[in-house]
Amino acid sequence: MKNPMVICPECGEEREMESVLTAQSNQNVIYQCPECGFKQVNIKTSKG
């Protein structure tokens, strides 16, 4: 089974979800692009 891909909203780079998303203890998520360094924090999920 293939891992879902995430596209960076800043540079358009496509990476596997597990390599760019980090779960926080408050059920939010952090996204960080290894290509351009774009970072978005406190992304709300359906659980948080």
PDB file of C-alpha atoms in Angstrom:
ATOM      1  CA  MET A   1       0.000   0.000   0.000  1.00  0.00           C
ATOM      2  CA  LYS A   2       1.368   3.392  -1.010  1.00  0.00           C
ATOM      3  CA  ASN A   3       1.699   6.167   1.588  1.00  0.00           C
ATOM      4  CA  PRO A   4      -0.389   9.328   1.009  1.00  0.00           C
ATOM      5  CA  MET A   5       1.494  12.269  -0.500  1.00  0.00           C
ATOM      6  CA  VAL A   6       1.438  15.888   0.709  1.00  0.00           C
ATOM      7  CA  ILE A   7       2.146  18.869  -1.574  1.00  0.00           C
ATOM      8  CA  CYS A   8       3.844  21.929  -0.073  1.00  0.00           C
ATOM      9  CA  PRO A   9       1.624  25.016  -0.518  1.00  0.00           C
ATOM     10  CA  GLU A  10       4.743  27.198  -0.826  1.00  0.00           C
ATOM     11  CA  CYS A  11       7.052  25.425  -3.318  1.00  0.00           C
ATOM     12  CA  GLY A  12       4.878  22.589  -4.661  1.00  0.00           C
ATOM     13  CA  GLU A  13       7.287  19.816  -3.579  1.00  0.00           C
ATOM     14  CA  GLU A  14       5.551  16.477  -3.042  1.00  0.00           C
ATOM     15  CA  ARG A  15       6.597  14.235  -0.126  1.00  0.00           C
ATOM     16  CA  GLU A  16       5.232  11.243   1.765  1.00  0.00           C
ATOM     17  CA  MET A  17       2.909  12.291   4.586  1.00  0.00           C
ATOM     18  CA  GLU A  18       4.967  10.541   7.283  1.00  0.00           C
ATOM     19  CA  SER A  19       8.108  12.512   6.388  1.00  0.00           C
ATOM     20  CA  VAL A  20       6.572  16.016   6.615  1.00  0.00           C
ATOM     21  CA  LEU A  21       3.831  15.810   9.266  1.00  0.00           C
ATOM     22  CA  THR A  22       4.398  15.604  13.027  1.00  0.00           C
ATOM     23  CA  ALA A  23       1.563  14.862  15.471  1.00  0.00           C
ATOM     24  CA  GLN A  24       1.354  16.942  18.647  1.00  0.00           C
ATOM     25  CA  SER A  25      -0.032  15.735  21.970  1.00  0.00           C
ATOM     26  CA  ASN A  26      -2.974  18.163  21.667  1.00  0.00           C
ATOM     27  CA  GLN A  27      -4.171  16.343  18.493  1.00  0.00           C
ATOM     28  CA  ASN A  28      -2.904  19.135  16.193  1.00  0.00           C
ATOM     29  CA  VAL A  29      -0.304  18.572  13.468  1.00  0.00           C
ATOM     30  CA  ILE A  30       2.873  20.392  12.356  1.00  0.00           C
ATOM     31  CA  TYR A  31       3.810  20.472   8.647  1.00  0.00           C
ATOM     32  CA  GLN A  32       7.392  21.238   7.613  1.00  0.00           C
ATOM     33  CA  CYS A  33       8.746  21.116   4.062  1.00  0.00           C
ATOM     34  CA  PRO A  34      12.328  19.791   3.908  1.00  0.00           C
ATOM     35  CA  GLU A  35      12.811  21.397   0.476  1.00  0.00           C
ATOM     36  CA  CYS A  36      11.977  25.082   1.119  1.00  0.00           C
ATOM     37  CA  GLY A  37      11.652  25.151   4.928  1.00  0.00           C
ATOM     38  CA  PHE A  38       7.997  26.261   4.932  1.00  0.00           C
ATOM     39  CA  LYS A  39       6.405  25.443   8.289  1.00  0.00           C
ATOM     40  CA  GLN A  40       2.783  25.482   9.404  1.00  0.00           C
ATOM     41  CA  VAL A  41       1.927  24.720  13.027  1.00  0.00           C
ATOM     42  CA  ASN A  42      -1.240  23.905  14.961  1.00  0.00           C
ATOM     43  CA  ILE A  43      -3.096  22.387  11.998  1.00  0.00           C
ATOM     44  CA  LYS A  44      -6.380  21.215  13.488  1.00  0.00           C
ATOM     45  CA  THR A  45      -7.481  17.653  12.828  1.00  0.00           C
ATOM     46  CA  SER A  46     -10.908  16.074  13.144  1.00  0.00           C
ATOM     47  CA  LYS A  47      -9.819  14.776  16.574  1.00  0.00           C
ATOM     48  CA  GLY A  48      -8.650  18.161  17.868  1.00  0.00           C
TER      49      GLY A  48
END
